[in-house]
Amino acid sequence: QVQLVESGGGVVQPGTSLRLSCAASGFTFSRFAMHWVRQAPGKGLEWVAVIWYDATNKYLADSVKGRFTISRDNSKNTLYLQTNSLRAEDTAVYYCARALFDSSGFDAFDLWGQGTLVTVSS
Amino acid sequence: EIVLTQSPGTLSLSPGERATLSCRASQSVDSIYLAWYQQRPGQAPRLLIYAASNRAPGIPDRFSGGDSGTDFTLTITRLEPEDFAVYYCQQYGSSPWTFGQGTKVEVK
């Protein structure tokens, strides 16, 4: 079954860290670029980060640059998002998503996980 | 950063009617880098259209996409009950990848 399953979300205090994971199954994970997208409660979609299939290229949104890190372990079919120095405005459902065709990130997102909720609150 | 502006914000229609959604880019977007997604309440987004006019696998042919320069459209020819949702356009040709703010298609 082709799917992405996120985990690692939770309720944390401002200034703390979380590592989100996205486990892929049913397809050759190592061939695809992967993205993280977030959605604050009641709001629209915000792209967060992308990593190329071989991790040679990574891009981050300005809103998370210097605080978040994207990585992947192709041997474990898993994508990660390390989130540090969390702020209230980082509260959102975090989705991982797969690039449609391309090993680079310049492609539509054809497969999405169900999301994991991160709540940053004191 | 390429800003995508969707209109209208909300579209109130009845089942069976035609829906036309617009997405305007703040600068030129090659049509091969424009997608449309549907998001139903409580669900993850679903890819409908990529490269402006190509339907993703499994997407019914009542969904179609078009473009004219910096303006893109998503058309749903006859609304089915399951089509009432929020729709987002996205450009994926340059960093940062950006989404429009969404158009909600609601039951009139």
PDB file of N, CA and C in Angstrom, chain A residues 9-104:
ATOM      1  N   GLY A   9       4.403  14.555  16.414  1.00  0.00           N
ATOM      2  CA  GLY A   9       3.782  15.800  16.854  1.00  0.00           C
ATOM      3  C   GLY A   9       3.409  15.735  18.335  1.00  0.00           C
ATOM      4  N   GLY A  10       3.005  16.872  18.869  1.00  0.00           N
ATOM      5  CA  GLY A  10       2.592  16.917  20.264  1.00  0.00           C
ATOM      6  C   GLY A  10       2.455  18.345  20.747  1.00  0.00           C
ATOM      7  N   VAL A  11       2.244  18.467  22.049  1.00  0.00           N
ATOM      8  CA  VAL A  11       2.132  19.789  22.675  1.00  0.00           C
ATOM      9  C   VAL A  11       3.454  20.100  23.359  1.00  0.00           C
ATOM     10  N   VAL A  12       4.046  21.213  22.980  1.00  0.00           N
ATOM     11  CA  VAL A  12       5.342  21.592  23.540  1.00  0.00           C
ATOM     12  C   VAL A  12       5.338  23.067  23.913  1.00  0.00           C
ATOM     13  N   GLN A  13       6.293  23.439  24.747  1.00  0.00           N
ATOM     14  CA  GLN A  13       6.407  24.833  25.164  1.00  0.00           C
ATOM     15  C   GLN A  13       7.253  25.620  24.160  1.00  0.00           C
ATOM     16  N   PRO A  14       7.035  26.913  24.090  1.00  0.00           N
ATOM     17  CA  PRO A  14       7.873  27.744  23.216  1.00  0.00           C
ATOM     18  C   PRO A  14       9.349  27.581  23.547  1.00  0.00           C
ATOM     19  N   GLY A  15      10.158  27.557  22.498  1.00  0.00           N
ATOM     20  CA  GLY A  15      11.598  27.442  22.667  1.00  0.00           C
ATOM     21  C   GLY A  15      12.117  26.019  22.669  1.00  0.00           C
ATOM     22  N   THR A  16      11.214  25.056  22.690  1.00  0.00           N
ATOM     23  CA  THR A  16      11.645  23.654  22.712  1.00  0.00           C
ATOM     24  C   THR A  16      11.698  23.070  21.305  1.00  0.00           C
ATOM     25  N   SER A  17      11.977  21.766  21.240  1.00  0.00           N
ATOM     26  CA  SER A  17      12.216  21.102  19.957  1.00  0.00           C
ATOM     27  C   SER A  17      11.334  19.869  19.804  1.00  0.00           C
ATOM     28  N   LEU A  18      11.137  19.479  18.551  1.00  0.00           N
ATOM     29  CA  LEU A  18      10.459  18.233  18.208  1.00  0.00           C
ATOM     30  C   LEU A  18      11.091  17.704  16.938  1.00  0.00           C
ATOM     31  N   ARG A  19      11.131  16.389  16.812  1.00  0.00           N
ATOM     32  CA  ARG A  19      11.532  15.799  15.536  1.00  0.00           C
ATOM     33  C   ARG A  19      10.341  15.069  14.966  1.00  0.00           C
ATOM     34  N   LEU A  20       9.915  15.518  13.800  1.00  0.00           N
ATOM     35  CA  LEU A  20       8.825  14.875  13.095  1.00  0.00           C
ATOM     36  C   LEU A  20       9.388  13.844  12.134  1.00  0.00           C
ATOM     37  N   SER A  21       8.659  12.743  11.990  1.00  0.00           N
ATOM     38  CA  SER A  21       9.061  11.683  11.069  1.00  0.00           C
ATOM     39  C   SER A  21       7.944  11.417  10.076  1.00  0.00           C
ATOM     40  N   CYS A  22       8.336  10.921   8.928  1.00  0.00           N
ATOM     41  CA  CYS A  22       7.381  10.547   7.882  1.00  0.00           C
ATOM     42  C   CYS A  22       7.858   9.218   7.316  1.00  0.00           C
ATOM     43  N   ALA A  23       7.137   8.147   7.604  1.00  0.00           N
ATOM     44  CA  ALA A  23       7.504   6.817   7.135  1.00  0.00           C
ATOM     45  C   ALA A  23       6.808   6.524   5.822  1.00  0.00           C
ATOM     46  N   ALA A  24       7.596   6.169   4.829  1.00  0.00           N
ATOM     47  CA  ALA A  24       7.065   5.876   3.503  1.00  0.00           C
ATOM     48  C   ALA A  24       6.998   4.376   3.280  1.00  0.00           C
ATOM     49  N   SER A  25       5.991   3.934   2.556  1.00  0.00           N
ATOM     50  CA  SER A  25       5.883   2.524   2.220  1.00  0.00           C
ATOM     51  C   SER A  25       5.148   2.364   0.899  1.00  0.00           C
ATOM     52  N   GLY A  26       5.430   1.241   0.236  1.00  0.00           N
ATOM     53  CA  GLY A  26       4.720   0.917  -0.995  1.00  0.00           C
ATOM     54  C   GLY A  26       5.319   1.494  -2.261  1.00  0.00           C
ATOM     55  N   PHE A  27       6.408   2.238  -2.133  1.00  0.00           N
ATOM     56  CA  PHE A  27       7.069   2.796  -3.319  1.00  0.00           C
ATOM     57  C   PHE A  27       8.559   2.962  -3.021  1.00  0.00           C
ATOM     58  N   THR A  28       9.335   3.228  -4.038  1.00  0.00           N
ATOM     59  CA  THR A  28      10.782   3.374  -3.895  1.00  0.00           C
ATOM     60  C   THR A  28      11.092   4.782  -3.402  1.00  0.00           C
ATOM     61  N   PHE A  29      11.130   4.911  -2.112  1.00  0.00           N
ATOM     62  CA  PHE A  29      11.292   6.206  -1.442  1.00  0.00           C
ATOM     63  C   PHE A  29      12.513   6.962  -1.956  1.00  0.00           C
ATOM     64  N   SER A  30      13.599   6.249  -2.185  1.00  0.00           N
ATOM     65  CA  SER A  30      14.876   6.883  -2.529  1.00  0.00           C
ATOM     66  C   SER A  30      14.862   7.567  -3.891  1.00  0.00           C
ATOM     67  N   ARG A  31      13.829   7.370  -4.684  1.00  0.00           N
ATOM     68  CA  ARG A  31      13.752   7.976  -6.010  1.00  0.00           C
ATOM     69  C   ARG A  31      13.066   9.341  -6.020  1.00  0.00           C
ATOM     70  N   PHE A  32      12.439   9.696  -4.896  1.00  0.00           N
ATOM     71  CA  PHE A  32      11.568  10.876  -4.924  1.00  0.00           C
ATOM     72  C   PHE A  32      12.053  11.980  -3.992  1.00  0.00           C
ATOM     73  N   ALA A  33      11.936  13.221  -4.477  1.00  0.00           N
ATOM     74  CA  ALA A  33      12.069  14.355  -3.583  1.00  0.00           C
ATOM     75  C   ALA A  33      10.862  14.373  -2.644  1.00  0.00           C
ATOM     76  N   MET A  34      11.071  14.943  -1.464  1.00  0.00           N
ATOM     77  CA  MET A  34      10.025  14.972  -0.450  1.00  0.00           C
ATOM     78  C   MET A  34       9.918  16.362   0.152  1.00  0.00           C
ATOM     79  N   HIS A  35       8.691  16.717   0.529  1.00  0.00           N
ATOM     80  CA  HIS A  35       8.403  18.031   1.094  1.00  0.00           C
ATOM     81  C   HIS A  35       7.711  17.909   2.450  1.00  0.00           C
ATOM     82  N   TRP A  36       7.825  18.986   3.203  1.00  0.00           N
ATOM     83  CA  TRP A  36       6.971  19.219   4.371  1.00  0.00           C
ATOM     84  C   TRP A  36       6.116  20.454   4.090  1.00  0.00           C
ATOM     85  N   VAL A  37       4.835  20.336   4.416  1.00  0.00           N
ATOM     86  CA  VAL A  37       3.868  21.429   4.259  1.00  0.00           C
ATOM     87  C   VAL A  37       3.105  21.514   5.572  1.00  0.00           C
ATOM     88  N   ARG A  38       2.794  22.711   6.023  1.00  0.00           N
ATOM     89  CA  ARG A  38       2.041  22.838   7.264  1.00  0.00           C
ATOM     90  C   ARG A  38       0.774  23.655   7.052  1.00  0.00           C
ATOM     91  N   GLN A  39      -0.136  23.474   7.998  1.00  0.00           N
ATOM     92  CA  GLN A  39      -1.419  24.172   7.933  1.00  0.00           C
ATOM     93  C   GLN A  39      -1.829  24.558   9.352  1.00  0.00           C
ATOM     94  N   ALA A  40      -1.782  25.839   9.638  1.00  0.00           N
ATOM     95  CA  ALA A  40      -2.227  26.317  10.941  1.00  0.00           C
ATOM     96  C   ALA A  40      -3.735  26.123  11.061  1.00  0.00           C
ATOM     97  N   PRO A  41      -4.243  26.007  12.277  1.00  0.00           N
ATOM     98  CA  PRO A  41      -5.678  25.762  12.463  1.00  0.00           C
ATOM     99  C   PRO A  41      -6.546  26.786  11.732  1.00  0.00           C
ATOM    100  N   GLY A  42      -7.418  26.301  10.860  1.00  0.00           N
ATOM    101  CA  GLY A  42      -8.324  27.161  10.125  1.00  0.00           C
ATOM    102  C   GLY A  42      -7.699  27.986   9.022  1.00  0.00           C
ATOM    103  N   LYS A  43      -6.430  27.727   8.708  1.00  0.00           N
ATOM    104  CA  LYS A  43      -5.711  28.520   7.708  1.00  0.00           C
ATOM    105  C   LYS A  43      -5.377  27.686   6.478  1.00  0.00           C
ATOM    106  N   GLY A  44      -4.667  28.327   5.543  1.00  0.00           N
ATOM    107  CA  GLY A  44      -4.286  27.669   4.310  1.00  0.00           C
ATOM    108  C   GLY A  44      -2.991  26.883   4.431  1.00  0.00           C
ATOM    109  N   LEU A  45      -2.531  26.413   3.294  1.00  0.00           N
ATOM    110  CA  LEU A  45      -1.331  25.583   3.235  1.00  0.00           C
ATOM    111  C   LEU A  45      -0.083  26.455   3.124  1.00  0.00           C
ATOM    112  N   GLU A  46       0.944  26.076   3.849  1.00  0.00           N
ATOM    113  CA  GLU A  46       2.230  26.775   3.802  1.00  0.00           C
ATOM    114  C   GLU A  46       3.336  25.763   3.571  1.00  0.00           C
ATOM    115  N   TRP A  47       4.060  25.933   2.478  1.00  0.00           N
ATOM    116  CA  TRP A  47       5.202  25.072   2.224  1.00  0.00           C
ATOM    117  C   TRP A  47       6.301  25.369   3.249  1.00  0.00           C
ATOM    118  N   VAL A  48       6.963  24.300   3.734  1.00  0.00           N
ATOM    119  CA  VAL A  48       7.974  24.445   4.780  1.00  0.00           C
ATOM    120  C   VAL A  48       9.377  24.095   4.284  1.00  0.00           C
ATOM    121  N   ALA A  49       9.515  22.925   3.644  1.00  0.00           N
ATOM    122  CA  ALA A  49      10.858  22.463   3.293  1.00  0.00           C
ATOM    123  C   ALA A  49      10.790  21.386   2.222  1.00  0.00           C
ATOM    124  N   VAL A  50      11.903  21.219   1.516  1.00  0.00           N
ATOM    125  CA  VAL A  50      12.033  20.173   0.500  1.00  0.00           C
ATOM    126  C   VAL A  50      13.429  19.592   0.575  1.00  0.00           C
ATOM    127  N   ILE A  51      13.524  18.319   0.222  1.00  0.00           N
ATOM    128  CA  ILE A  51      14.818  17.655   0.126  1.00  0.00           C
ATOM    129  C   ILE A  51      14.815  16.815  -1.136  1.00  0.00           C
ATOM    130  N   TRP A  52      15.860  16.920  -1.876  1.00  0.00           N
ATOM    131  CA  TRP A  52      15.984  16.137  -3.107  1.00  0.00           C
ATOM    132  C   TRP A  52      16.085  14.645  -2.781  1.00  0.00           C
ATOM    133  N   TYR A  53      15.901  13.795  -3.762  1.00  0.00           N
ATOM    134  CA  TYR A  53      15.875  12.343  -3.551  1.00  0.00           C
ATOM    135  C   TYR A  53      17.149  11.824  -2.883  1.00  0.00           C
ATOM    136  N   ASP A  54      18.271  12.484  -3.214  1.00  0.00           N
ATOM    137  CA  ASP A  54      19.573  12.038  -2.687  1.00  0.00           C
ATOM    138  C   ASP A  54      20.118  12.995  -1.632  1.00  0.00           C
ATOM    139  N   ALA A  55      19.288  13.917  -1.193  1.00  0.00           N
ATOM    140  CA  ALA A  55      19.646  14.891  -0.155  1.00  0.00           C
ATOM    141  C   ALA A  55      20.711  15.892  -0.590  1.00  0.00           C
ATOM    142  N   THR A  56      20.984  15.984  -1.898  1.00  0.00           N
ATOM    143  CA  THR A  56      21.999  16.927  -2.348  1.00  0.00           C
ATOM    144  C   THR A  56      21.515  18.372  -2.316  1.00  0.00           C
ATOM    145  N   ASN A  57      20.212  18.556  -2.359  1.00  0.00           N
ATOM    146  CA  ASN A  57      19.647  19.893  -2.273  1.00  0.00           C
ATOM    147  C   ASN A  57      18.548  19.936  -1.226  1.00  0.00           C
ATOM    148  N   LYS A  58      18.532  21.022  -0.484  1.00  0.00           N
ATOM    149  CA  LYS A  58      17.501  21.252   0.522  1.00  0.00           C
ATOM    150  C   LYS A  58      17.133  22.739   0.470  1.00  0.00           C
ATOM    151  N   TYR A  59      15.849  23.014   0.610  1.00  0.00           N
ATOM    152  CA  TYR A  59      15.392  24.396   0.692  1.00  0.00           C
ATOM    153  C   TYR A  59      14.425  24.488   1.870  1.00  0.00           C
ATOM    154  N   LEU A  60      14.449  25.640   2.504  1.00  0.00           N
ATOM    155  CA  LEU A  60      13.563  25.893   3.634  1.00  0.00           C
ATOM    156  C   LEU A  60      12.853  27.219   3.431  1.00  0.00           C
ATOM    157  N   ALA A  61      11.628  27.315   3.916  1.00  0.00           N
ATOM    158  CA  ALA A  61      10.919  28.593   3.912  1.00  0.00           C
ATOM    159  C   ALA A  61      11.626  29.574   4.838  1.00  0.00           C
ATOM    160  N   ASP A  62      11.559  30.852   4.491  1.00  0.00           N
ATOM    161  CA  ASP A  62      12.211  31.869   5.321  1.00  0.00           C
ATOM    162  C   ASP A  62      11.698  31.833   6.762  1.00  0.00           C
ATOM    163  N   SER A  63      10.426  31.479   6.936  1.00  0.00           N
ATOM    164  CA  SER A  63       9.814  31.509   8.267  1.00  0.00           C
ATOM    165  C   SER A  63      10.409  30.469   9.215  1.00  0.00           C
ATOM    166  N   VAL A  64      11.120  29.471   8.670  1.00  0.00           N
ATOM    167  CA  VAL A  64      11.684  28.417   9.516  1.00  0.00           C
ATOM    168  C   VAL A  64      13.197  28.286   9.352  1.00  0.00           C
ATOM    169  N   LYS A  65      13.770  29.052   8.436  1.00  0.00           N
ATOM    170  CA  LYS A  65      15.203  28.953   8.186  1.00  0.00           C
ATOM    171  C   LYS A  65      15.989  29.277   9.450  1.00  0.00           C
ATOM    172  N   GLY A  66      16.981  28.447   9.735  1.00  0.00           N
ATOM    173  CA  GLY A  66      17.789  28.624  10.938  1.00  0.00           C
ATOM    174  C   GLY A  66      17.225  27.928  12.160  1.00  0.00           C
ATOM    175  N   ARG A  67      15.986  27.462  12.061  1.00  0.00           N
ATOM    176  CA  ARG A  67      15.353  26.768  13.200  1.00  0.00           C
ATOM    177  C   ARG A  67      14.985  25.325  12.851  1.00  0.00           C
ATOM    178  N   PHE A  68      14.589  25.084  11.615  1.00  0.00           N
ATOM    179  CA  PHE A  68      14.173  23.747  11.189  1.00  0.00           C
ATOM    180  C   PHE A  68      15.234  23.151  10.265  1.00  0.00           C
ATOM    181  N   THR A  69      15.316  21.828  10.294  1.00  0.00           N
ATOM    182  CA  THR A  69      16.220  21.098   9.405  1.00  0.00           C
ATOM    183  C   THR A  69      15.475  19.923   8.796  1.00  0.00           C
ATOM    184  N   ILE A  70      15.614  19.750   7.503  1.00  0.00           N
ATOM    185  CA  ILE A  70      15.010  18.601   6.825  1.00  0.00           C
ATOM    186  C   ILE A  70      16.109  17.590   6.517  1.00  0.00           C
ATOM    187  N   SER A  71      15.782  16.325   6.680  1.00  0.00           N
ATOM    188  CA  SER A  71      16.741  15.264   6.363  1.00  0.00           C
ATOM    189  C   SER A  71      15.972  14.015   5.981  1.00  0.00           C
ATOM    190  N   ARG A  72      16.694  13.010   5.521  1.00  0.00           N
ATOM    191  CA  ARG A  72      16.067  11.753   5.145  1.00  0.00           C
ATOM    192  C   ARG A  72      17.051  10.623   5.350  1.00  0.00           C
ATOM    193  N   ASP A  73      16.501   9.428   5.569  1.00  0.00           N
ATOM    194  CA  ASP A  73      17.301   8.216   5.652  1.00  0.00           C
ATOM    195  C   ASP A  73      16.691   7.245   4.644  1.00  0.00           C
ATOM    196  N   ASN A  74      17.301   7.153   3.487  1.00  0.00           N
ATOM    197  CA  ASN A  74      16.730   6.303   2.436  1.00  0.00           C
ATOM    198  C   ASN A  74      16.794   4.819   2.801  1.00  0.00           C
ATOM    199  N   SER A  75      17.688   4.444   3.676  1.00  0.00           N
ATOM    200  CA  SER A  75      17.773   3.036   4.098  1.00  0.00           C
ATOM    201  C   SER A  75      16.600   2.669   5.008  1.00  0.00           C
ATOM    202  N   LYS A  76      16.001   3.682   5.629  1.00  0.00           N
ATOM    203  CA  LYS A  76      14.848   3.466   6.514  1.00  0.00           C
ATOM    204  C   LYS A  76      13.543   3.978   5.912  1.00  0.00           C
ATOM    205  N   ASN A  77      13.601   4.467   4.679  1.00  0.00           N
ATOM    206  CA  ASN A  77      12.408   4.995   4.013  1.00  0.00           C
ATOM    207  C   ASN A  77      11.712   6.055   4.860  1.00  0.00           C
ATOM    208  N   THR A  78      12.484   6.925   5.431  1.00  0.00           N
ATOM    209  CA  THR A  78      11.932   7.893   6.378  1.00  0.00           C
ATOM    210  C   THR A  78      12.463   9.298   6.120  1.00  0.00           C
ATOM    211  N   LEU A  79      11.543  10.234   6.198  1.00  0.00           N
ATOM    212  CA  LEU A  79      11.819  11.665   6.078  1.00  0.00           C
ATOM    213  C   LEU A  79      11.697  12.275   7.465  1.00  0.00           C
ATOM    214  N   TYR A  80      12.513  13.290   7.739  1.00  0.00           N
ATOM    215  CA  TYR A  80      12.489  13.928   9.049  1.00  0.00           C
ATOM    216  C   TYR A  80      12.374  15.447   8.917  1.00  0.00           C
ATOM    217  N   LEU A  81      11.829  16.049   9.971  1.00  0.00           N
ATOM    218  CA  LEU A  81      11.869  17.494  10.116  1.00  0.00           C
ATOM    219  C   LEU A  81      12.223  17.786  11.571  1.00  0.00           C
ATOM    220  N   GLN A  82      13.425  18.265  11.783  1.00  0.00           N
ATOM    221  CA  GLN A  82      13.846  18.677  13.111  1.00  0.00           C
ATOM    222  C   GLN A  82      13.411  20.125  13.315  1.00  0.00           C
ATOM    223  N   THR A  83      12.578  20.326  14.315  1.00  0.00           N
ATOM    224  CA  THR A  83      12.046  21.666  14.578  1.00  0.00           C
ATOM    225  C   THR A  83      12.583  22.159  15.911  1.00  0.00           C
ATOM    226  N   ASN A  84      13.371  23.225  15.881  1.00  0.00           N
ATOM    227  CA  ASN A  84      13.967  23.811  17.078  1.00  0.00           C
ATOM    228  C   ASN A  84      13.412  25.204  17.334  1.00  0.00           C
ATOM    229  N   SER A  85      13.627  25.670  18.555  1.00  0.00           N
ATOM    230  CA  SER A  85      13.201  27.028  18.922  1.00  0.00           C
ATOM    231  C   SER A  85      11.758  27.299  18.487  1.00  0.00           C
ATOM    232  N   LEU A  86      10.894  26.374  18.838  1.00  0.00           N
ATOM    233  CA  LEU A  86       9.501  26.467  18.377  1.00  0.00           C
ATOM    234  C   LEU A  86       8.796  27.693  18.949  1.00  0.00           C
ATOM    235  N   ARG A  87       7.930  28.240  18.121  1.00  0.00           N
ATOM    236  CA  ARG A  87       7.156  29.440  18.475  1.00  0.00           C
ATOM    237  C   ARG A  87       5.666  29.128  18.372  1.00  0.00           C
ATOM    238  N   ALA A  88       4.864  29.969  18.973  1.00  0.00           N
ATOM    239  CA  ALA A  88       3.419  29.772  18.909  1.00  0.00           C
ATOM    240  C   ALA A  88       2.942  29.727  17.457  1.00  0.00           C
ATOM    241  N   GLU A  89       3.563  30.519  16.602  1.00  0.00           N
ATOM    242  CA  GLU A  89       3.138  30.569  15.200  1.00  0.00           C
ATOM    243  C   GLU A  89       3.536  29.335  14.394  1.00  0.00           C
ATOM    244  N   ASP A  90       4.269  28.417  15.007  1.00  0.00           N
ATOM    245  CA  ASP A  90       4.580  27.139  14.354  1.00  0.00           C
ATOM    246  C   ASP A  90       3.480  26.109  14.592  1.00  0.00           C
ATOM    247  N   THR A  91       2.501  26.450  15.407  1.00  0.00           N
ATOM    248  CA  THR A  91       1.386  25.542  15.667  1.00  0.00           C
ATOM    249  C   THR A  91       0.651  25.244  14.368  1.00  0.00           C
ATOM    250  N   ALA A  92       0.579  23.969  14.021  1.00  0.00           N
ATOM    251  CA  ALA A  92      -0.006  23.580  12.732  1.00  0.00           C
ATOM    252  C   ALA A  92      -0.045  22.068  12.634  1.00  0.00           C
ATOM    253  N   VAL A  93      -0.809  21.593  11.663  1.00  0.00           N
ATOM    254  CA  VAL A  93      -0.692  20.209  11.213  1.00  0.00           C
ATOM    255  C   VAL A  93       0.434  20.191  10.182  1.00  0.00           C
ATOM    256  N   TYR A  94       1.366  19.279  10.375  1.00  0.00           N
ATOM    257  CA  TYR A  94       2.503  19.145   9.470  1.00  0.00           C
ATOM    258  C   TYR A  94       2.290  17.907   8.597  1.00  0.00           C
ATOM    259  N   TYR A  95       2.298  18.136   7.287  1.00  0.00           N
ATOM    260  CA  TYR A  95       2.149  17.062   6.319  1.00  0.00           C
ATOM    261  C   TYR A  95       3.479  16.813   5.612  1.00  0.00           C
ATOM    262  N   CYS A  96       3.767  15.551   5.329  1.00  0.00           N
ATOM    263  CA  CYS A  96       4.827  15.263   4.379  1.00  0.00           C
ATOM    264  C   CYS A  96       4.152  14.940   3.044  1.00  0.00           C
ATOM    265  N   ALA A  97       4.865  15.203   1.965  1.00  0.00           N
ATOM    266  CA  ALA A  97       4.292  15.014   0.640  1.00  0.00           C
ATOM    267  C   ALA A  97       5.385  14.622  -0.338  1.00  0.00           C
ATOM    268  N   ARG A  98       5.010  13.816  -1.312  1.00  0.00           N
ATOM    269  CA  ARG A  98       5.957  13.303  -2.298  1.00  0.00           C
ATOM    270  C   ARG A  98       5.867  14.074  -3.605  1.00  0.00           C
ATOM    271  N   ALA A  99       7.014  14.284  -4.239  1.00  0.00           N
ATOM    272  CA  ALA A  99       7.016  14.883  -5.576  1.00  0.00           C
ATOM    273  C   ALA A  99       6.463  13.863  -6.568  1.00  0.00           C
ATOM    274  N   LEU A 100       5.693  14.370  -7.525  1.00  0.00           N
ATOM    275  CA  LEU A 100       4.932  13.500  -8.442  1.00  0.00           C
ATOM    276  C   LEU A 100       5.808  12.583  -9.277  1.00  0.00           C
ATOM    277  N   PHE A 101       6.732  13.165 -10.017  1.00  0.00           N
ATOM    278  CA  PHE A 101       7.551  12.366 -10.915  1.00  0.00           C
ATOM    279  C   PHE A 101       9.034  12.484 -10.605  1.00  0.00           C
ATOM    280  N   ASP A 102       9.382  13.677 -10.119  1.00  0.00           N
ATOM    281  CA  ASP A 102      10.752  14.105 -10.258  1.00  0.00           C
ATOM    282  C   ASP A 102      11.581  13.804  -9.028  1.00  0.00           C
ATOM    283  N   SER A 103      12.820  13.485  -9.281  1.00  0.00           N
ATOM    284  CA  SER A 103      13.752  13.305  -8.181  1.00  0.00           C
ATOM    285  C   SER A 103      14.157  14.637  -7.575  1.00  0.00           C
ATOM    286  N   SER A 104      13.902  15.736  -8.320  1.00  0.00           N
ATOM    287  CA  SER A 104      14.090  17.063  -7.732  1.00  0.00           C
ATOM    288  C   SER A 104      12.771  17.503  -7.124  1.00  0.00           C
TER     289      SER A 104
END
